[in-house]
Coordinates of C-alpha atoms in Angstrom, one line a residue:
X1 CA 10.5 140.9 163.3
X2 CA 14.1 139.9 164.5
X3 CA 15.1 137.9 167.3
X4 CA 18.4 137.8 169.3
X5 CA 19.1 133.7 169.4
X6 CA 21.0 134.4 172.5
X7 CA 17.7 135.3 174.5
X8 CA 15.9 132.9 172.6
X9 CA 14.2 129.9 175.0
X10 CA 16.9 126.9 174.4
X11 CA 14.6 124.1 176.2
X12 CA 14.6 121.0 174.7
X13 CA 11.6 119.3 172.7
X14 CA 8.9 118.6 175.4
X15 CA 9.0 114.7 175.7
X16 CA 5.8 114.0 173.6
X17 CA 7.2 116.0 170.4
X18 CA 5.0 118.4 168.3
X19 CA 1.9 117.4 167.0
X20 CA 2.5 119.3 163.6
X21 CA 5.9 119.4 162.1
X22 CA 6.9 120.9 158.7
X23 CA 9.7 119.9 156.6
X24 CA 11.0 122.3 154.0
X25 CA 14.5 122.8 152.5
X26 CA 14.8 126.1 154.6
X27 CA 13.6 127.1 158.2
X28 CA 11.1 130.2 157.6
X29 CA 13.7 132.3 159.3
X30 CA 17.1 133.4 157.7
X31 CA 20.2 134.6 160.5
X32 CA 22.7 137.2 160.4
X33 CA 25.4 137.9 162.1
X34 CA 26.1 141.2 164.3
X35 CA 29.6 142.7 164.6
X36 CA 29.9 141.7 168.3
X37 CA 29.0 138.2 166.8
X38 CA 25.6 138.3 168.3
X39 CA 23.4 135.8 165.6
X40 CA 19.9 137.5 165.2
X41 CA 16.7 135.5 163.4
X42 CA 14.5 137.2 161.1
X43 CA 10.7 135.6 159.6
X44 CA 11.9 134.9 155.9
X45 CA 10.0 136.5 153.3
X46 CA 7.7 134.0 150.8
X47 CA 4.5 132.1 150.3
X48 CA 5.5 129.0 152.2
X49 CA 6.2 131.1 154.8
X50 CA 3.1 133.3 155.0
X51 CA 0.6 130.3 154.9
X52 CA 2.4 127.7 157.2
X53 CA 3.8 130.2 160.0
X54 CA 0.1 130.9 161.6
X55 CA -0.8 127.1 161.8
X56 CA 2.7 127.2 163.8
X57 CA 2.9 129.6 166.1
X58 CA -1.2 128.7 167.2
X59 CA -0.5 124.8 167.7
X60 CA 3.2 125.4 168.5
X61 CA 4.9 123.2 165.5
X62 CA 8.3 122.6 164.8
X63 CA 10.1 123.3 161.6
X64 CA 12.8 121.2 160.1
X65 CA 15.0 123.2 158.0
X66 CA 18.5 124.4 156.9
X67 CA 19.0 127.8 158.3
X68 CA 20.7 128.8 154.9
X69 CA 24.3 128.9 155.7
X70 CA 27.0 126.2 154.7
X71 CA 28.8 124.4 157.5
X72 CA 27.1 126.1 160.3
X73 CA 25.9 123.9 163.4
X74 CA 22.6 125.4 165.3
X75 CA 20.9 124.3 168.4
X76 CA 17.3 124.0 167.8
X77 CA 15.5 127.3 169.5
X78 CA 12.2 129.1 169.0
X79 CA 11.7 132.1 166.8
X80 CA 8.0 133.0 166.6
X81 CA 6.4 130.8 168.3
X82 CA 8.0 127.7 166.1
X83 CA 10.2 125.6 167.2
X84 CA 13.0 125.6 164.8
X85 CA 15.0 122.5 164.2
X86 CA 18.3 123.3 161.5
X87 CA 19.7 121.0 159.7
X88 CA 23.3 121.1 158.8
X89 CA 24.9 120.8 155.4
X90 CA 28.2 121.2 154.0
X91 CA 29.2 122.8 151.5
X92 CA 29.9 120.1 149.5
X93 CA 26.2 118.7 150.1
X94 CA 24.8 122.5 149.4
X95 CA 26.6 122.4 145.4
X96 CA 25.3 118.7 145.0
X97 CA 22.1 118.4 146.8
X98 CA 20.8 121.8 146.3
X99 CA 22.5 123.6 142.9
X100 CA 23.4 119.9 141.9
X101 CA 20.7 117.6 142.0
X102 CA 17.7 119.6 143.0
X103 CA 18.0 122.6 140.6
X104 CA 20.1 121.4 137.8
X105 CA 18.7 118.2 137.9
X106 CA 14.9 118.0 139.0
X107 CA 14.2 121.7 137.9
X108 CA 14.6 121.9 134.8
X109 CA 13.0 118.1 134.4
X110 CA 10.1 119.2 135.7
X111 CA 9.5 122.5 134.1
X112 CA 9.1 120.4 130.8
X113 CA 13.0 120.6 129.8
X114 CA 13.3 124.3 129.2
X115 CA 17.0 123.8 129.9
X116 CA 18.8 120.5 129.4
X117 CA 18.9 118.5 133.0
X118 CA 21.9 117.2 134.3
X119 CA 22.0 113.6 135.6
X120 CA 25.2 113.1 138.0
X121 CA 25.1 109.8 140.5
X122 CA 27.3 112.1 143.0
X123 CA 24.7 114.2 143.0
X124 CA 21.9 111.6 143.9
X125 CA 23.9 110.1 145.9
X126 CA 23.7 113.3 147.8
X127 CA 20.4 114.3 147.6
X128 CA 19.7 110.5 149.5
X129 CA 21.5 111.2 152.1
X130 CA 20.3 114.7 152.7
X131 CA 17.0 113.5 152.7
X132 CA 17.6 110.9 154.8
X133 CA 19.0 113.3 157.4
X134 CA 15.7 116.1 157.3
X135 CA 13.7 112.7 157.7
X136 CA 15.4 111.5 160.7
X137 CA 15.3 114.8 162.2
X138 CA 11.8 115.6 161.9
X139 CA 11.1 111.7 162.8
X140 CA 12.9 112.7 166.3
X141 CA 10.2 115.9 167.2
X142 CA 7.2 114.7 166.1
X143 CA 4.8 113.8 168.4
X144 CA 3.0 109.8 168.6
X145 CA 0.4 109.8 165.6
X146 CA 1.4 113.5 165.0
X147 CA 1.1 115.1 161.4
X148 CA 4.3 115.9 158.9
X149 CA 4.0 118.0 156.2
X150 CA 6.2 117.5 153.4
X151 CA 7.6 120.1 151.4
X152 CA 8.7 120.4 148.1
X153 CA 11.1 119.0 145.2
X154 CA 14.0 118.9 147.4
X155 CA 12.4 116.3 149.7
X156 CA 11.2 113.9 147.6
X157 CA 12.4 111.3 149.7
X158 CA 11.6 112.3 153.4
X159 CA 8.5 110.8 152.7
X160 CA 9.4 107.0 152.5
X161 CA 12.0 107.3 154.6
X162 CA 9.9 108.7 157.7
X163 CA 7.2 106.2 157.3
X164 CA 9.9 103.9 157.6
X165 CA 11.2 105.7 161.0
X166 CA 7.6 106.2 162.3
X167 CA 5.0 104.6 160.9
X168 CA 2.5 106.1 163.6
X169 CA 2.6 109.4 161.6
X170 CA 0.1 111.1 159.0
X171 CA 2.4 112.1 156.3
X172 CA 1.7 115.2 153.6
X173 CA 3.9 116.1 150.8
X174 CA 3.3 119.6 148.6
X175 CA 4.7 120.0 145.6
X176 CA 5.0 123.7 144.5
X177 CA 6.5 123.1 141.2
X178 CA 4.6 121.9 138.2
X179 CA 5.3 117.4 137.9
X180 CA 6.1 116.9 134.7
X181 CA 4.6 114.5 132.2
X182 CA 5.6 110.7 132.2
X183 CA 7.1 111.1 129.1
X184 CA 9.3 113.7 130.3
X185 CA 9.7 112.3 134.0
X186 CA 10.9 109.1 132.7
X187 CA 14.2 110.2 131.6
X188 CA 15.5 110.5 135.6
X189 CA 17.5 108.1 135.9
X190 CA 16.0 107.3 139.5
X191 CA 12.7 107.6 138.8
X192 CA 11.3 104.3 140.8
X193 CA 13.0 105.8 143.4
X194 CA 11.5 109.1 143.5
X195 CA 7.8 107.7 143.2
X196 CA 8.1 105.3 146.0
X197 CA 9.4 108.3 147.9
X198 CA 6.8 110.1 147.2
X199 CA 4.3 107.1 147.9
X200 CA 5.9 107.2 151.5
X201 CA 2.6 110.2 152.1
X202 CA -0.7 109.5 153.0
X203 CA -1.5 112.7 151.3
X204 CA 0.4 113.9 147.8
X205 CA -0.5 117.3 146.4
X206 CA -0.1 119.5 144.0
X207 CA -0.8 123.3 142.4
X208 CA -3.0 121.7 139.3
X209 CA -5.0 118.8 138.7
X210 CA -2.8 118.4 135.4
X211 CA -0.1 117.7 137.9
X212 CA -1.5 115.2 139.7
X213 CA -3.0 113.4 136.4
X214 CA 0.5 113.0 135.6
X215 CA 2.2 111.8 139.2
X216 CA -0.7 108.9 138.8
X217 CA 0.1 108.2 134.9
X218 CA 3.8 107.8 136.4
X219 CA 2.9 105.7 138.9
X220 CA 0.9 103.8 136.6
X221 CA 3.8 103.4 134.0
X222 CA 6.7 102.9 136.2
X223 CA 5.7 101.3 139.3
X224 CA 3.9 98.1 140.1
X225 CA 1.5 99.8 142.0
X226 CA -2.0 99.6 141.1
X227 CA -4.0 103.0 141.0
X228 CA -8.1 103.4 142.0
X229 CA -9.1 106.5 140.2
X230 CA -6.8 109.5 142.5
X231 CA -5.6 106.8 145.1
X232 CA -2.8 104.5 145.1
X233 CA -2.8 101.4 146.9
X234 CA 0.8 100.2 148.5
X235 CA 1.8 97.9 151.2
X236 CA 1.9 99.2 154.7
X237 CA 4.0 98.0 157.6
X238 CA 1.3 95.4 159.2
X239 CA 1.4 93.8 155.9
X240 CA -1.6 94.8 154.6
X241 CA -2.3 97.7 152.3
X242 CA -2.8 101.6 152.6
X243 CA -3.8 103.9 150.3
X244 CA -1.9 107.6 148.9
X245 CA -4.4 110.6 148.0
X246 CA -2.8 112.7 144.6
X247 CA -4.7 115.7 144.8
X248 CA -4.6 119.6 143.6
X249 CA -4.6 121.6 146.2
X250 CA -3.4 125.5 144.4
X251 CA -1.6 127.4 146.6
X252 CA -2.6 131.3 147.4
X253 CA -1.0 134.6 149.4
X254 CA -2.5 136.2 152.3
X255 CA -4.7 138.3 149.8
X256 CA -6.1 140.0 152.6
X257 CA -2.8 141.6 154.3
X258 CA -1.7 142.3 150.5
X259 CA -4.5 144.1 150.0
X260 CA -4.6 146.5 153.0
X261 CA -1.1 146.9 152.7
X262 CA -1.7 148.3 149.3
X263 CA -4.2 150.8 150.5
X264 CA -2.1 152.6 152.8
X265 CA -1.5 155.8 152.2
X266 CA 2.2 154.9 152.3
X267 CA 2.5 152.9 149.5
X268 CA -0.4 155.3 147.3
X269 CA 1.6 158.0 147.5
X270 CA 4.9 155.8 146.4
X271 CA 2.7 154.6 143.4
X272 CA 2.5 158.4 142.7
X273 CA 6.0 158.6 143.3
X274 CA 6.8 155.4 140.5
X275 CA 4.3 156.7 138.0
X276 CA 6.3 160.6 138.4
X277 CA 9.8 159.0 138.1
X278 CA 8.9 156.9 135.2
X279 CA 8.2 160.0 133.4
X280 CA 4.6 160.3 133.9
X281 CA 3.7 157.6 131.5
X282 CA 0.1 156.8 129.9
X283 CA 0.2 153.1 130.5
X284 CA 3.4 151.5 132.4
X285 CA 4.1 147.7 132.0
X286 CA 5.3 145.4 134.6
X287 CA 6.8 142.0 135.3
X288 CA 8.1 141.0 138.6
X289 CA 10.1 138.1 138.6
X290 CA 13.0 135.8 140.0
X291 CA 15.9 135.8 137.2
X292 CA 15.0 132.0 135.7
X293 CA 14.9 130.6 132.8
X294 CA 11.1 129.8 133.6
X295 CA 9.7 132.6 133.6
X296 CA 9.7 134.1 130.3
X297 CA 11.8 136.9 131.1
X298 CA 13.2 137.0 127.3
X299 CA 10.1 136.3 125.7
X300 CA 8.2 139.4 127.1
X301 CA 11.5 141.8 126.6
X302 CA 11.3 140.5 122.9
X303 CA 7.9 141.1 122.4
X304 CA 7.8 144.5 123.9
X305 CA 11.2 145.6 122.2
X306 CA 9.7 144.3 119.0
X307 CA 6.3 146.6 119.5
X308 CA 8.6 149.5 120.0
X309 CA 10.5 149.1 117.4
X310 CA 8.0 148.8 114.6
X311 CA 6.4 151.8 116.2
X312 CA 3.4 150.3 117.6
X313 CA 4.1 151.7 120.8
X314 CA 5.9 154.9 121.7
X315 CA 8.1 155.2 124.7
X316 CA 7.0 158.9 125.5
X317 CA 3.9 157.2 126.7
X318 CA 4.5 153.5 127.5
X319 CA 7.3 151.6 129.4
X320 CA 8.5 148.9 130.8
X321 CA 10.0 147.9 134.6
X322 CA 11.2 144.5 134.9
X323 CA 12.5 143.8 138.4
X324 CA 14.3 140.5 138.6
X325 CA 15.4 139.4 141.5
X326 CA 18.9 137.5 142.2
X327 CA 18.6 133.4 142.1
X328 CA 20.8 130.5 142.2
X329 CA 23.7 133.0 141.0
X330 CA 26.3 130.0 141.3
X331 CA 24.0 127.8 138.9
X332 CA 25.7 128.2 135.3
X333 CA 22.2 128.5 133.4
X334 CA 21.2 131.3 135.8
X335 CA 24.4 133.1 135.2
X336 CA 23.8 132.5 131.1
X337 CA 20.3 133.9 131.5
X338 CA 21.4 137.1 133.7
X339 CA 24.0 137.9 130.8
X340 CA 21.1 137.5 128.2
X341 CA 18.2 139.3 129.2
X342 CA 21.2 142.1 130.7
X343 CA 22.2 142.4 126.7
X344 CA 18.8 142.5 125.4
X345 CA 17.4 145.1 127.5
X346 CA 20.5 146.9 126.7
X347 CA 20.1 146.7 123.1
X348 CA 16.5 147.3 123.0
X349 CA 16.9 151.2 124.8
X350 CA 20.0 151.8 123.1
X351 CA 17.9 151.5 119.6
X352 CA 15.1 153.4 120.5
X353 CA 15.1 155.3 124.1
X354 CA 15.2 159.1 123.8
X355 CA 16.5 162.3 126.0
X356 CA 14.0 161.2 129.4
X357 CA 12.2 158.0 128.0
X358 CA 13.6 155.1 128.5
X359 CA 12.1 152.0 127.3
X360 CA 13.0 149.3 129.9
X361 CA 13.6 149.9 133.3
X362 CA 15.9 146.7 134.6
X363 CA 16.1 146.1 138.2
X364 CA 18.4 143.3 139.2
X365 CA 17.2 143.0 143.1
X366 CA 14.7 142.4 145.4
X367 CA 12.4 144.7 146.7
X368 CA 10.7 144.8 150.0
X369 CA 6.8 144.2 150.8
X370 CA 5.4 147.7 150.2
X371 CA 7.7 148.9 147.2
X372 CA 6.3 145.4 145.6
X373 CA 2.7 147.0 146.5
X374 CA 3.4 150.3 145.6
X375 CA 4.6 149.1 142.0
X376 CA 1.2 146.9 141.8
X377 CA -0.4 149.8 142.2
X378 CA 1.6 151.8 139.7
X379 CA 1.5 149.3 137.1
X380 CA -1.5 149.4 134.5
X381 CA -0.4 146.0 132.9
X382 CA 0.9 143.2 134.5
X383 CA 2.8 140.7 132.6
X384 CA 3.2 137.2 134.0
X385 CA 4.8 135.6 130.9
X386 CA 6.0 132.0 132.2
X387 CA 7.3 129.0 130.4
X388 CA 6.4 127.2 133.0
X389 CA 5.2 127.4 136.8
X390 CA 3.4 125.5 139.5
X391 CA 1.4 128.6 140.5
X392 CA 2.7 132.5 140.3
X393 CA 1.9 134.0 143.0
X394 CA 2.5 137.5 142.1
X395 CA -0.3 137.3 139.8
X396 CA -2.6 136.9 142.6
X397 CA -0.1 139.7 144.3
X398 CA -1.1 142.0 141.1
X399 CA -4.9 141.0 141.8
X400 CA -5.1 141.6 145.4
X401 CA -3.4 145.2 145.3
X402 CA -6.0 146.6 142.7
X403 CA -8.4 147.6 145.1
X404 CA -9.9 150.4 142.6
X405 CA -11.0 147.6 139.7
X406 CA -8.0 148.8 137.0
X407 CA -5.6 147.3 135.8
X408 CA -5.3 144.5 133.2
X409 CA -3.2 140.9 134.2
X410 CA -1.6 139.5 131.3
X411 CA -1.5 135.8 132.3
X412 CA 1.0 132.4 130.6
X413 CA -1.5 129.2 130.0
X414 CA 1.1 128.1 131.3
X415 CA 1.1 128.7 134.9
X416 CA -1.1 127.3 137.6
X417 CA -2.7 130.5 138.0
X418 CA -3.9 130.0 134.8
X419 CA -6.8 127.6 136.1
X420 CA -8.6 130.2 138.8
X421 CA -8.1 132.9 137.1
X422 CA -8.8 132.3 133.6
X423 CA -12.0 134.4 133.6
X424 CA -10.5 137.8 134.7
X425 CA -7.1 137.5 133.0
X426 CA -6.1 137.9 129.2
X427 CA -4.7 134.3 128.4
X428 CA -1.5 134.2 126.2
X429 CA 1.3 131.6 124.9
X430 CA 4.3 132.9 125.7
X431 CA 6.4 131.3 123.1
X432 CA 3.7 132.9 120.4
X433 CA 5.8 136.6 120.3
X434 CA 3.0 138.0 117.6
X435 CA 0.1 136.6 120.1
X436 CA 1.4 138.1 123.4
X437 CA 2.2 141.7 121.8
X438 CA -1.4 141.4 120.2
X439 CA -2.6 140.5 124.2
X440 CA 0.0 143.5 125.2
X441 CA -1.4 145.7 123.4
X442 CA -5.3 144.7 123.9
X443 CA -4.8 145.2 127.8
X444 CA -3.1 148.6 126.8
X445 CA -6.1 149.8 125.3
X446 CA -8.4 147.7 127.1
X447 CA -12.0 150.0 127.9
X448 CA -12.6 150.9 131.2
X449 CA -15.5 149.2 132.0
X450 CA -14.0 146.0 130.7
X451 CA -11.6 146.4 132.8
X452 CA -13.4 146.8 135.7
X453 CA -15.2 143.6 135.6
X454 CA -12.0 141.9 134.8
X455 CA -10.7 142.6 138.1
X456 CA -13.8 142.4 139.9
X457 CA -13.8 138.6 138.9
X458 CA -10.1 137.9 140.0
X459 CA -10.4 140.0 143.2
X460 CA -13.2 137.9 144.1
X461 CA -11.3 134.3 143.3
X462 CA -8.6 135.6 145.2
X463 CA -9.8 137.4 148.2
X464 CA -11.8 134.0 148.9
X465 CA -9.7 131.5 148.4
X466 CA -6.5 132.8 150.2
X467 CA -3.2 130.8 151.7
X468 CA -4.8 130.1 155.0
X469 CA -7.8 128.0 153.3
X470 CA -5.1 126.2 151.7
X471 CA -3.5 125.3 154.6
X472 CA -6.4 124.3 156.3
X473 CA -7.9 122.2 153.4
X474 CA -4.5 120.4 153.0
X475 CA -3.6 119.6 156.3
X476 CA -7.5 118.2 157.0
X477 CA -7.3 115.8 154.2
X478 CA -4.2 114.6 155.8
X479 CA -5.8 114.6 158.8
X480 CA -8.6 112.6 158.0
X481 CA -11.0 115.1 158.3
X482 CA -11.8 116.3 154.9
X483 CA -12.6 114.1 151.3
X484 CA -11.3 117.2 149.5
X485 CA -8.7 114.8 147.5
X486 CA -12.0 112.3 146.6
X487 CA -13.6 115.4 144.7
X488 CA -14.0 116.5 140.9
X489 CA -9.9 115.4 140.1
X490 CA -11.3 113.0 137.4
X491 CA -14.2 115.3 136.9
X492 CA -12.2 118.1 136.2
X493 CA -9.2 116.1 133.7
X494 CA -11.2 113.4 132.2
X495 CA -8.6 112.0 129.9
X496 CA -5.9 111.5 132.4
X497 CA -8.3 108.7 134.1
X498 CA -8.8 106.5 131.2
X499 CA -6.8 103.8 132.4
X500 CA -6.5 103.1 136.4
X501 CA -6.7 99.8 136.9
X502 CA -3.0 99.2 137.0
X503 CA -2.7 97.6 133.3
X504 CA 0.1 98.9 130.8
X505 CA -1.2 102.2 129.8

């Protein structure tokens, strides 16, 4: 879908405001310009996108967002249904807010120190006052006793600072990443900071309930604020005292639309096409992934490299794609990890691909919605292989395309996925290289019928519990209308509830 912003409706915000607004580092549209200058908007691809854009368009919401491009002013228009409301950065504020603070700082910090963080007081300095800026803005469209939602590392602030603005609103915040534990979190400088940010929501959630064990052990250790089981208690603007919900709440996709996408015959007949230019393979492996450091890119290269080597495998009949698309290319670890994984895949097919067999096929770029079907359906193995990550969604991507029962998801204990779909996937530790080529090679060889009720048991997790019941169940605990948060979090992570009254853990 693309829209001409000069025929776009320029009124104003309708005197009441919006009774939903979200708040995200981007607007779910991304702009190009024509050659007779002509800007044009276009729905951005991702999750965050999928599941929130519905809600939108049906109770016409406004999104707070940077449209993507440095130094570049926007009047707020509609795209979609969605009022769009862009908020303007600098380049200066993109390379310390964005590449600076929020992913060479809070990244890596909270995906357990997989690379070293980097702790700059420019660079907080920024990311205040870029916060302060989405909160104001999204403080000016939202509606009297109207709902915010929140999202993301980025923002970590916003919500403080709007309850401060407007404390007539209900206020969600979503974490997508994984929060780290205390003993990890602790080393931010401004960690105090963050938390009372955070305790600026009426409503805190996260992927796992892991994650939310360890927001409350934080607030527990670093805070004065006293914690009831999954609430915290803090003073409100009357003087009195509210409480903050910290919750799981794991994301999904629109496993439906996934899932009839992959059963055109469209993209069948380009997973016959994959399979014939691959050489026909017996079983081909795949990992679909943005280029970070999180993802365990190396790990599974190694391990497959290593199984052709010793001859455990043989590239006339097994292979693996990686696609890994671009990210944060002017972030120096990114750049590090491009050149690495680059040199290993070249290594590992100049030692043992042959004339018409090649042993890892390395795509650096994205890939529209049906080629990423189309290579679900292709693959026979999917590898998600993560250090780290607050969900994975093309796991559930991989689940939803395999409308026939095959195929075999090779799944990191490390990812949020991990908890819903423990039963259908084969588990693995990543940093274990004997352990995943053992698991490699068992969902190689796995028997059919094994198989088949494998993937019966994902398909059924995921087909039911998609992005819009996410959505929904979020925004109606935020709401009010739901005691989702007040069930089976201490039930389900015992330990992480030992000590809540506020004392010195």
């Amino acid at each position: 879908m693309t829209e001409d912003l000069s025929s776009a409706p320029t009124t104003s915000t309708t005197d009441d405001g919006y009774d939903l607004v979200v708040v995200a580092n981007r607007l779910p549209v991304d702009h190009t310009v024509q050659p007779d200058g002509t800007t044009t908007w276009r729905r951005a691809p991702g999750g965050l996108v999928t599941a929130i854009a519905p809600l939108m368009e049906a109770d016409e919401g406004a999104w707070v967002g940077w449209a993507g491009a440095a130094d570049v002013e926007h009047e707020p228009f509609d795209a979609s249904g969605i009022r769009c409301v862009p908020v303007t950065l600098s380049a200066g504020e993109v390379e310390r807010y964005y590449e600076g603070f929020s992913n060479d700082t809070l990244w890596p910090l909270y995906h357990d120190v997989i690379a070293p963080p980097k702790y700059h007081r420019a660079w907080w300095d920024t990311y205040q006052e870029v916060n302060e800026r989405f909160a104001r803005a999204a403080a000016d469209v939202a509606a009297p006793g109207g709902v915010v939602w929140v999202q993301d590392y980025q923002l970590q602030l916003v919500p403080a600072i709007l309850r401060r603005l407007r404390p007539d609103l209900r206020i969600g915040f979503f974490n997508h990443i994984p929060f780290p534990p205390v003993e990890l979190f602790a080393q931010l400088p401004w960690r105090s900071q963050v938390l009372e940010g955070l305790l600026g929501a009426d409503v805190v959630g996260f992927q796992r309930t892991a994650d939310a064990a360890n927001f409350l052990r934080a607030v527990r250790r670093l805070t004065a604020r006293t914690t009831r089981r999954h609430h915290v208690v803090v003073p409100d603007a009357d003087g009195g005292t509210r409480e903050v919900r910290a919750g799981a709440f794991p994301i999904s996709i629109d496993a439906s639309s996934f899932d009839a996408l992959a059963r055109t015959p469209e993209v069948q007949a380009r997973a016959r096409e994959i399979r014939h230019e691959l050489g026909d393979p017996e079983v081909i492996m795949l990992g679909v992934d943005r280029l970070d450091y999180t993802k365990g890119i190396r790990h599974r290269i190694k391990a497959f490299g290593e199984l052709v080597e010793d001859g455990t495998v043989d590239v006339s009949s097994v292979t693996l794609v990686q696609v890994a698309s671009p990210s944060r290319e002017n972030v120096g670890a990114y750049m590090q990890l491009r050149e690495e994984v680059e040199g290993l895949v070249g290594r590992i097919n100049g030692e043992v691909a042959d004339f018409g067999h090649t042993a890892v096929h390395y795509m650096h770029h994205s890939y529209p919605a049906e080629e990423m079907a189309a290579l679900c359906c292709a693959a026979d193995v999917m590898l998600v292989t993560s250090l780290r990550d607050g969900m994975n969604l093309v796991a559930k991507e991989y689940v939803a395309a395999r409308s026939d029962e095959s195929g075999v998801l090779v799944l990191s204990e490390f990812t949020g996925a991990a908890d819903e779909l423990a039963r259908g996937a084969l588990l693995c530790n990543p940093h274990d290289i004997d352990g995943l080529k053992a698991t490699m090679m068992r969902a190689a060889s796995m028997p059919r019928r094994e198989m088949r009720t494998r993937m019966r048991r994902l398909r059924k997790q995921v087909l039911e519990n998609d992005v819009a019941l996410w959505s929904r169940t979020f925004l109606d605990v935020v709401r009010g209308t739901s005691t989702h948060a007040d069930t089976s979090l201490e039930e389900r992570h015992p330990d992480s509830y030992a000590n809540v009254s506020g004392a010195p853990a």
